[in-house]
GROMACS .gro file of C-alpha atoms in nm:
model
  374
    1MET     CA    1   0.000   0.000   0.000
    2SER     CA    2   0.271   0.248   0.094
    3GLU     CA    3   0.434   0.232  -0.248
    4PHE     CA    4   0.135   0.352  -0.446
    5LEU     CA    5   0.007   0.587  -0.179
    6GLY     CA    6   0.338   0.768  -0.180
    7SER     CA    7   0.392   0.729   0.196
    8GLY     CA    8   0.730   0.643   0.342
    9PRO     CA    9   0.844   0.497   0.668
   10ASP     CA   10   0.830   0.836   0.843
   11ARG     CA   11   0.460   0.907   0.900
   12ARG     CA   12   0.500   1.242   1.079
   13PRO     CA   13   0.458   1.468   0.771
   14GLN     CA   14   0.149   1.272   0.661
   15THR     CA   15   0.005   1.291   1.014
   16THR     CA   16   0.065   1.667   1.022
   17LEU     CA   17  -0.107   1.705   0.683
   18ARG     CA   18  -0.407   1.501   0.795
   19HIS     CA   19  -0.438   1.716   1.107
   20ARG     CA   20  -0.425   2.034   0.899
   21LEU     CA   21  -0.687   1.902   0.654
   22ALA     CA   22  -0.911   1.804   0.946
   23GLU     CA   23  -0.885   2.161   1.077
   24LEU     CA   24  -0.981   2.298   0.735
   25ARG     CA   25  -1.299   2.091   0.698
   26GLY     CA   26  -1.390   2.114   1.068
   27PRO     CA   27  -1.299   1.873   1.350
   28ALA     CA   28  -1.649   1.727   1.366
   29ALA     CA   29  -1.692   1.684   0.989
   30ALA     CA   30  -1.621   1.346   0.833
   31PRO     CA   31  -1.406   1.369   0.519
   32HIS     CA   32  -1.609   1.369   0.200
   33PRO     CA   33  -1.476   1.089  -0.026
   34LEU     CA   34  -1.294   1.186  -0.342
   35ASP     CA   35  -1.433   0.972  -0.623
   36ALA     CA   36  -1.329   0.914  -0.983
   37ARG     CA   37  -1.582   1.163  -1.118
   38ALA     CA   38  -1.433   1.437  -0.901
   39LEU     CA   39  -1.079   1.338  -0.999
   40ALA     CA   40  -1.169   1.350  -1.368
   41ALA     CA   41  -1.312   1.700  -1.321
   42LEU     CA   42  -1.006   1.803  -1.120
   43ALA     CA   43  -0.775   1.677  -1.393
   44ALA     CA   44  -0.970   1.878  -1.649
   45ASN     CA   45  -0.897   2.199  -1.455
   46PRO     CA   46  -0.561   2.145  -1.279
   47GLY     CA   47  -0.505   2.518  -1.229
   48CYS     CA   48  -0.789   2.545  -0.977
   49ARG     CA   49  -0.618   2.539  -0.636
   50ARG     CA   50  -0.953   2.595  -0.467
   51ARG     CA   51  -1.095   2.264  -0.586
   52ALA     CA   52  -0.767   2.081  -0.525
   53LEU     CA   53  -0.762   2.195  -0.162
   54LEU     CA   54  -1.130   2.137  -0.090
   55ASP     CA   55  -1.126   1.791  -0.248
   56GLY     CA   56  -0.798   1.702  -0.081
   57ALA     CA   57  -0.935   1.808   0.259
   58GLY     CA   58  -1.254   1.612   0.205
   59VAL     CA   59  -1.478   1.919   0.231
   60ASP     CA   60  -1.839   1.859   0.129
   61LYS     CA   61  -1.856   2.115  -0.152
   62ALA     CA   62  -2.233   2.076  -0.195
   63ALA     CA   63  -2.294   2.169   0.169
   64LEU     CA   64  -2.042   2.452   0.141
   65ALA     CA   65  -2.212   2.589  -0.171
   66SER     CA   66  -2.550   2.583   0.004
   67ALA     CA   67  -2.406   2.766   0.305
   68LEU     CA   68  -2.267   3.030   0.069
   69GLY     CA   69  -2.611   3.083  -0.082
   70ALA     CA   70  -2.517   2.936  -0.420
   71PRO     CA   71  -2.640   2.576  -0.409
   72SER     CA   72  -2.541   2.348  -0.693
   73GLY     CA   73  -2.775   2.155  -0.917
   74PHE     CA   74  -2.583   1.835  -0.864
   75GLY     CA   75  -2.740   1.515  -0.748
   76GLN     CA   76  -2.936   1.218  -0.874
   77SER     CA   77  -3.305   1.156  -0.819
   78GLN     CA   78  -3.403   0.867  -0.597
   79PHE     CA   79  -3.577   0.703  -0.891
   80ALA     CA   80  -3.266   0.725  -1.110
   81PHE     CA   81  -3.051   0.594  -0.824
   82MET     CA   82  -3.277   0.292  -0.772
   83ARG     CA   83  -3.297   0.224  -1.145
   84GLY     CA   84  -2.919   0.236  -1.173
   85ASN     CA   85  -2.874  -0.006  -0.883
   86ALA     CA   86  -3.128  -0.248  -1.029
   87PHE     CA   87  -2.957  -0.240  -1.368
   88GLU     CA   88  -2.614  -0.298  -1.213
   89ALA     CA   89  -2.748  -0.596  -1.018
   90LYS     CA   90  -2.887  -0.743  -1.340
   91VAL     CA   91  -2.553  -0.700  -1.517
   92LYS     CA   92  -2.366  -0.876  -1.235
   93ALA     CA   93  -2.618  -1.155  -1.180
   94ASP     CA   94  -2.516  -1.523  -1.191
   95GLY     CA   95  -2.160  -1.454  -1.089
   96GLY     CA   96  -2.091  -1.212  -1.371
   97LYS     CA   97  -2.181  -1.442  -1.662
   98GLU     CA   98  -2.361  -1.156  -1.837
   99LEU     CA   99  -2.046  -0.945  -1.813
  100LEU     CA  100  -1.839  -1.221  -1.968
  101ARG     CA  101  -2.093  -1.255  -2.248
  102LEU     CA  102  -2.056  -0.884  -2.320
  103LEU     CA  103  -1.681  -0.939  -2.338
  104GLY     CA  104  -1.743  -1.204  -2.603
  105VAL     CA  105  -1.681  -1.504  -2.376
  106GLU     CA  106  -1.924  -1.795  -2.357
  107GLY     CA  107  -1.924  -2.121  -2.166
  108GLN     CA  108  -1.637  -2.051  -1.928
  109GLY     CA  109  -1.799  -2.228  -1.633
  110ASP     CA  110  -1.784  -2.075  -1.287
  111VAL     CA  111  -1.639  -1.730  -1.242
  112ARG     CA  112  -1.438  -1.653  -0.932
  113VAL     CA  113  -1.594  -1.371  -0.724
  114PRO     CA  114  -1.358  -1.302  -0.433
  115ASP     CA  115  -1.478  -1.148  -0.109
  116LEU     CA  116  -1.337  -0.794  -0.084
  117ALA     CA  117  -1.473  -0.705   0.260
  118ALA     CA  118  -1.229  -0.534   0.497
  119ALA     CA  119  -1.221  -0.260   0.758
  120GLY     CA  120  -1.196   0.092   0.621
  121PRO     CA  121  -1.085   0.211   0.277
  122GLU     CA  122  -0.718   0.130   0.340
  123GLY     CA  123  -0.809  -0.224   0.440
  124ARG     CA  124  -1.036  -0.266   0.139
  125ALA     CA  125  -0.764  -0.135  -0.095
  126ALA     CA  126  -0.515  -0.383   0.051
  127ARG     CA  127  -0.768  -0.666   0.020
  128THR     CA  128  -0.836  -0.569  -0.342
  129ALA     CA  129  -0.466  -0.571  -0.427
  130LEU     CA  130  -0.435  -0.918  -0.273
  131ALA     CA  131  -0.742  -1.044  -0.461
  132LEU     CA  132  -0.603  -0.914  -0.790
  133ARG     CA  133  -0.275  -1.094  -0.734
  134GLU     CA  134  -0.453  -1.417  -0.638
  135ALA     CA  135  -0.683  -1.396  -0.942
  136THR     CA  136  -0.387  -1.339  -1.174
  137GLU     CA  137  -0.198  -1.634  -1.029
  138ALA     CA  138  -0.507  -1.860  -1.053
  139GLY     CA  139  -0.528  -1.814  -1.431
  140ALA     CA  140  -0.909  -1.819  -1.432
  141TRP     CA  141  -1.187  -1.571  -1.503
  142SER     CA  142  -1.248  -1.355  -1.195
  143LEU     CA  143  -1.491  -1.074  -1.123
  144LEU     CA  144  -1.407  -0.818  -0.856
  145ASP     CA  145  -1.731  -0.649  -0.755
  146HIS     CA  146  -1.675  -0.289  -0.639
  147PRO     CA  147  -1.302  -0.321  -0.566
  148MET     CA  148  -1.124  -0.041  -0.381
  149LEU     CA  149  -0.825   0.127  -0.545
  150ALA     CA  150  -0.588   0.389  -0.405
  151LEU     CA  151  -0.430   0.682  -0.585
  152GLU     CA  152  -0.226   0.976  -0.460
  153VAL     CA  153  -0.361   1.310  -0.575
  154ALA     CA  154  -0.177   1.634  -0.497
  155GLY     CA  155  -0.007   1.466  -0.203
  156SER     CA  156  -0.329   1.329  -0.055
  157PRO     CA  157  -0.455   0.968  -0.088
  158ALA     CA  158  -0.783   0.910  -0.273
  159TYR     CA  159  -0.980   0.585  -0.265
  160LEU     CA  160  -1.170   0.490  -0.577
  161GLU     CA  161  -1.440   0.228  -0.631
  162PRO     CA  162  -1.506   0.116  -0.991
  163ASP     CA  163  -1.819  -0.084  -1.065
  164ALA     CA  164  -1.614  -0.394  -1.141
  165VAL     CA  165  -1.281  -0.527  -1.265
  166VAL     CA  166  -1.261  -0.846  -1.470
  167VAL     CA  167  -0.941  -1.053  -1.454
  168ARG     CA  168  -0.881  -1.275  -1.758
  169PRO     CA  169  -0.698  -1.609  -1.747
  170ASP     CA  170  -0.401  -1.451  -1.929
  171GLY     CA  171  -0.356  -1.188  -1.655
  172ARG     CA  172  -0.522  -0.894  -1.828
  173TRP     CA  173  -0.738  -0.668  -1.611
  174THR     CA  174  -1.037  -0.484  -1.760
  175VAL     CA  175  -1.228  -0.202  -1.591
  176VAL     CA  176  -1.608  -0.226  -1.619
  177GLU     CA  177  -1.814   0.093  -1.609
  178ILE     CA  178  -2.192   0.043  -1.574
  179LYS     CA  179  -2.414   0.337  -1.666
  180SER     CA  180  -2.792   0.371  -1.681
  181PHE     CA  181  -2.809   0.595  -1.991
  182PRO     CA  182  -2.929   0.404  -2.302
  183MET     CA  183  -2.722   0.281  -2.593
  184VAL     CA  184  -2.952   0.322  -2.894
  185ASP     CA  185  -2.863   0.138  -3.214
  186GLY     CA  186  -2.516   0.067  -3.080
  187SER     CA  187  -2.428   0.425  -2.984
  188ALA     CA  188  -2.490   0.650  -2.684
  189ASP     CA  189  -2.481   1.021  -2.610
  190ALA     CA  190  -2.127   1.137  -2.695
  191ALA     CA  191  -2.101   1.373  -2.397
  192LYS     CA  192  -2.205   1.102  -2.153
  193VAL     CA  193  -1.970   0.848  -2.309
  194GLY     CA  194  -1.686   1.101  -2.288
  195ALA     CA  195  -1.756   1.164  -1.920
  196ALA     CA  196  -1.765   0.789  -1.855
  197ALA     CA  197  -1.434   0.746  -2.041
  198ARG     CA  198  -1.264   1.017  -1.834
  199GLN     CA  199  -1.394   0.857  -1.515
  200ALA     CA  200  -1.282   0.511  -1.625
  201ALA     CA  201  -0.936   0.647  -1.712
  202VAL     CA  202  -0.890   0.739  -1.345
  203TYR     CA  203  -0.968   0.379  -1.249
  204VAL     CA  204  -0.720   0.249  -1.507
  205LEU     CA  205  -0.453   0.483  -1.373
  206ALA     CA  206  -0.506   0.358  -1.017
  207LEU     CA  207  -0.520  -0.004  -1.133
  208GLU     CA  208  -0.185   0.033  -1.311
  209ARG     CA  209  -0.022   0.109  -0.976
  210VAL     CA  210  -0.132  -0.231  -0.847
  211ALA     CA  211  -0.043  -0.412  -1.172
  212ALA     CA  212   0.312  -0.275  -1.152
  213LEU     CA  213   0.356  -0.479  -0.832
  214THR     CA  214   0.190  -0.794  -0.966
  215ASP     CA  215   0.378  -1.047  -1.180
  216GLY     CA  216   0.205  -1.132  -1.507
  217ALA     CA  217  -0.057  -0.858  -1.478
  218GLU     CA  218  -0.150  -0.606  -1.748
  219VAL     CA  219  -0.422  -0.342  -1.742
  220THR     CA  220  -0.610  -0.313  -2.071
  221HIS     CA  221  -0.670   0.040  -2.201
  222SER     CA  222  -1.012  -0.055  -2.340
  223VAL     CA  223  -1.280  -0.041  -2.071
  224LEU     CA  224  -1.614  -0.218  -2.099
  225LEU     CA  225  -1.899   0.035  -2.096
  226VAL     CA  226  -2.228  -0.139  -2.013
  227CYS     CA  227  -2.560   0.038  -2.077
  228PRO     CA  228  -2.925  -0.056  -2.130
  229LYS     CA  229  -2.992  -0.160  -2.489
  230ASP     CA  230  -3.219   0.091  -2.662
  231PHE     CA  231  -3.487   0.170  -2.401
  232SER     CA  232  -3.509  -0.173  -2.242
  233ASN     CA  233  -3.338  -0.311  -1.933
  234GLN     CA  234  -3.132  -0.556  -2.138
  235PRO     CA  235  -2.759  -0.492  -2.094
  236THR     CA  236  -2.538  -0.422  -2.393
  237GLY     CA  237  -2.171  -0.338  -2.394
  238SER     CA  238  -1.908  -0.156  -2.592
  239LEU     CA  239  -1.531  -0.145  -2.551
  240VAL     CA  240  -1.410   0.215  -2.518
  241ASP     CA  241  -1.043   0.300  -2.578
  242VAL     CA  242  -0.936   0.539  -2.300
  243ARG     CA  243  -0.569   0.582  -2.391
  244LYS     CA  244  -0.619   0.950  -2.479
  245GLN     CA  245  -0.811   1.021  -2.159
  246LEU     CA  246  -0.554   0.825  -1.959
  247SER     CA  247  -0.266   1.028  -2.100
  248VAL     CA  248  -0.442   1.357  -2.027
  249THR     CA  249  -0.545   1.250  -1.677
  250ARG     CA  250  -0.195   1.131  -1.588
  251ARG     CA  251  -0.040   1.456  -1.711
  252GLN     CA  252  -0.294   1.685  -1.548
  253LEU     CA  253  -0.293   1.512  -1.210
  254ALA     CA  254   0.086   1.531  -1.207
  255ARG     CA  255   0.063   1.910  -1.252
  256LEU     CA  256  -0.160   1.965  -0.951
  257THR     CA  257  -0.006   2.170  -0.675
  258ARG     CA  258   0.036   1.961  -0.364
  259VAL     CA  259  -0.235   2.010  -0.106
  260GLU     CA  260   0.008   2.093   0.176
  261ASP     CA  261   0.159   2.375  -0.034
  262ILE     CA  262  -0.183   2.528  -0.092
  263ALA     CA  263  -0.279   2.493   0.275
  264ALA     CA  264   0.051   2.649   0.387
  265ALA     CA  265  -0.023   2.963   0.184
  266LEU     CA  266  -0.356   3.026   0.361
  267PRO     CA  267  -0.397   3.287   0.634
  268GLU     CA  268  -0.397   3.159   0.991
  269GLY     CA  269  -0.734   3.038   1.114
  270VAL     CA  270  -0.896   2.972   0.776
  271THR     CA  271  -1.154   2.695   0.795
  272PHE     CA  272  -1.439   2.562   0.581
  273ASP     CA  273  -1.637   2.427   0.876
  274VAL     CA  274  -1.997   2.468   0.761
  275GLU     CA  275  -2.138   2.403   1.109
  276ALA     CA  276  -1.919   2.652   1.296
  277CYS     CA  277  -1.884   2.941   1.049
  278SER     CA  278  -2.122   3.204   0.917
  279ALA     CA  279  -2.181   3.256   0.546
  280GLU     CA  280  -1.953   3.562   0.554
  281GLN     CA  281  -1.671   3.368   0.721
  282LEU     CA  282  -1.706   3.082   0.473
  283ALA     CA  283  -1.704   3.325   0.180
  284ALA     CA  284  -1.384   3.485   0.311
  285ALA     CA  285  -1.224   3.142   0.354
  286VAL     CA  286  -1.318   3.034   0.002
  287ASP     CA  287  -1.198   3.362  -0.148
  288ALA     CA  288  -0.861   3.311   0.022
  289VAL     CA  289  -0.787   3.020  -0.212
  290PRO     CA  290  -0.710   3.103  -0.579
  291HIS     CA  291  -0.946   2.951  -0.832
  292ALA     CA  292  -0.959   2.901  -1.207
  293TYR     CA  293  -1.323   2.938  -1.303
  294ALA     CA  294  -1.447   2.853  -1.651
  295PRO     CA  295  -1.803   2.798  -1.779
  296GLU     CA  296  -1.724   2.424  -1.806
  297CYS     CA  297  -1.713   2.416  -1.425
  298LEU     CA  298  -2.093   2.449  -1.417
  299SER     CA  299  -2.124   2.084  -1.516
  300ALA     CA  300  -1.840   1.956  -1.299
  301CYS     CA  301  -1.811   2.143  -0.968
  302GLU     CA  302  -2.055   2.214  -0.686
  303LEU     CA  303  -1.899   2.556  -0.620
  304ALA     CA  304  -1.929   2.671  -0.981
  305PHE     CA  305  -2.220   2.911  -0.920
  306HIS     CA  306  -2.033   3.084  -0.638
  307CYS     CA  307  -1.715   3.112  -0.845
  308ARG     CA  308  -1.913   3.242  -1.143
  309ASP     CA  309  -2.072   3.514  -0.929
  310ARG     CA  310  -1.731   3.619  -0.800
  311ALA     CA  311  -1.585   3.620  -1.153
  312ARG     CA  312  -1.870   3.837  -1.277
  313GLU     CA  313  -1.836   4.079  -0.985
  314ALA     CA  314  -1.467   4.117  -1.060
  315GLY     CA  315  -1.531   4.154  -1.433
  316ALA     CA  316  -1.291   3.866  -1.498
  317VAL     CA  317  -1.265   3.752  -1.859
  318GLU     CA  318  -1.261   3.388  -1.737
  319ALA     CA  319  -1.639   3.412  -1.715
  320LEU     CA  320  -1.646   3.433  -2.096
  321GLY     CA  321  -1.465   3.101  -2.147
  322ARG     CA  322  -1.113   2.959  -2.164
  323SER     CA  323  -1.076   3.031  -2.536
  324VAL     CA  324  -1.157   3.400  -2.487
  325ARG     CA  325  -0.923   3.416  -2.187
  326GLY     CA  326  -0.643   3.265  -2.394
  327GLU     CA  327  -0.689   3.512  -2.678
  328LEU     CA  328  -0.675   3.817  -2.451
  329GLY     CA  329  -0.330   3.749  -2.305
  330GLY     CA  330  -0.251   3.992  -2.022
  331LEU     CA  331  -0.592   4.159  -2.031
  332THR     CA  332  -0.764   3.994  -1.737
  333THR     CA  333  -1.076   4.206  -1.686
  334VAL     CA  334  -1.360   4.319  -1.909
  335GLY     CA  335  -1.283   4.680  -1.814
  336ALA     CA  336  -0.922   4.643  -1.930
  337VAL     CA  337  -1.041   4.489  -2.256
  338LEU     CA  338  -1.283   4.776  -2.326
  339ALA     CA  339  -1.020   5.036  -2.237
  340ALA     CA  340  -0.771   4.872  -2.472
  341ALA     CA  341  -1.030   4.862  -2.751
  342ARG     CA  342  -1.103   5.233  -2.709
  343GLY     CA  343  -0.733   5.320  -2.710
  344GLU     CA  344  -0.738   5.439  -2.351
  345ALA     CA  345  -0.493   5.178  -2.220
  346GLY     CA  346  -0.278   4.890  -2.331
  347ASP     CA  347   0.041   4.846  -2.529
  348PRO     CA  348  -0.032   4.905  -2.900
  349ASP     CA  349   0.239   4.649  -2.987
  350ASP     CA  350   0.049   4.380  -2.795
  351PRO     CA  351  -0.123   4.156  -3.056
  352ALA     CA  352  -0.435   4.128  -2.839
  353VAL     CA  353  -0.460   4.506  -2.798
  354ALA     CA  354  -0.401   4.562  -3.170
  355ALA     CA  355  -0.673   4.311  -3.258
  356LEU     CA  356  -0.920   4.473  -3.018
  357ARG     CA  357  -0.857   4.820  -3.161
  358ARG     CA  358  -0.895   4.689  -3.514
  359ALA     CA  359  -1.223   4.523  -3.416
  360ALA     CA  360  -1.344   4.845  -3.253
  361ALA     CA  361  -1.256   5.042  -3.567
  362LEU     CA  362  -1.446   4.796  -3.787
  363ARG     CA  363  -1.745   4.815  -3.555
  364ALA     CA  364  -1.742   5.196  -3.570
  365GLU     CA  365  -1.724   5.187  -3.952
  366SER     CA  366  -2.016   4.948  -3.966
  367LEU     CA  367  -2.229   5.164  -3.737
  368GLU     CA  368  -2.145   5.474  -3.943
  369GLY     CA  369  -2.246   5.291  -4.259
  370VAL     CA  370  -2.578   5.189  -4.108
  371ALA     CA  371  -2.645   5.544  -3.990
  372ALA     CA  372  -2.566   5.683  -4.338
  373CYS     CA  373  -2.820   5.449  -4.498
  374ARG     CA  374  -3.105   5.566  -4.281
   0.00000   0.00000   0.00000
């Protein structure tokens, strides 16, 4: 466990970090688990120190957003949750024979389904690693139902739980992602498939850490996406190549600033304890951590509405999108952009300033032409 969690024999720094993170989320608050969906979103926006710190500290961002007066629209209806659980149970019925059928395997007899129960996430991760090694050595088909994987993110351990992992007789491990959105005529919604692929890539990355310590093991880069066929409850599957998502996720997670570095830069006494702090205190604590808002955050982060409001209040160009922000270079506010366009500020040799002034001149010519035609 210590090798892929990044911990060494000296536990004092890790203990100090855990104490600091507990102070940040509140001593009475249980850490909110960091799942693969959150990691995929974090990897998509590695410059956001705010999310890195809150996720690393286990802060419940949904509760924090509500306390700030900007609740998120995240969450799944009870009906959708129950439907998803029922579909997953159907896919895994009879010892995973349906899963093997979707992988193109028939008549393989009994499938090994090891017991992965253990105390706590660390214990479950260790039990999963042992079960993977045993399944690989056995040389038989094995199904690990909701295994626990560990991954270090920004200096803090995260525990991930894929729907399933299938171990083949030749030692290859395949991640299984079960979703309740339909696959109609062999294809599903591209945005939903992309989100599932990014989430599965996080599982593959964590699984590779275990495979590196297991003789004869290899993690396949094609994950099995299982969805309802058309609008029925009949499972159908498709292999999705996640090599691109895996490469991006590995690179972006490696770029994340370590949680302890972000926490060390905070003013003394900053806490995100929803129970003990007022809305004003929480807002000040959140604002003390730099963020990197973009409109894409609205579909990936519980604090997106709060960050959007702050970006709009500051007139930050980030509120207009990453592409616009990239084109404007050193012009970081809407006011600075308008002043540069009017010739009131900005370096005329700056390509962004020159383009804005040219655009303003063309706009003025167009308006003059319209006025002349009236």
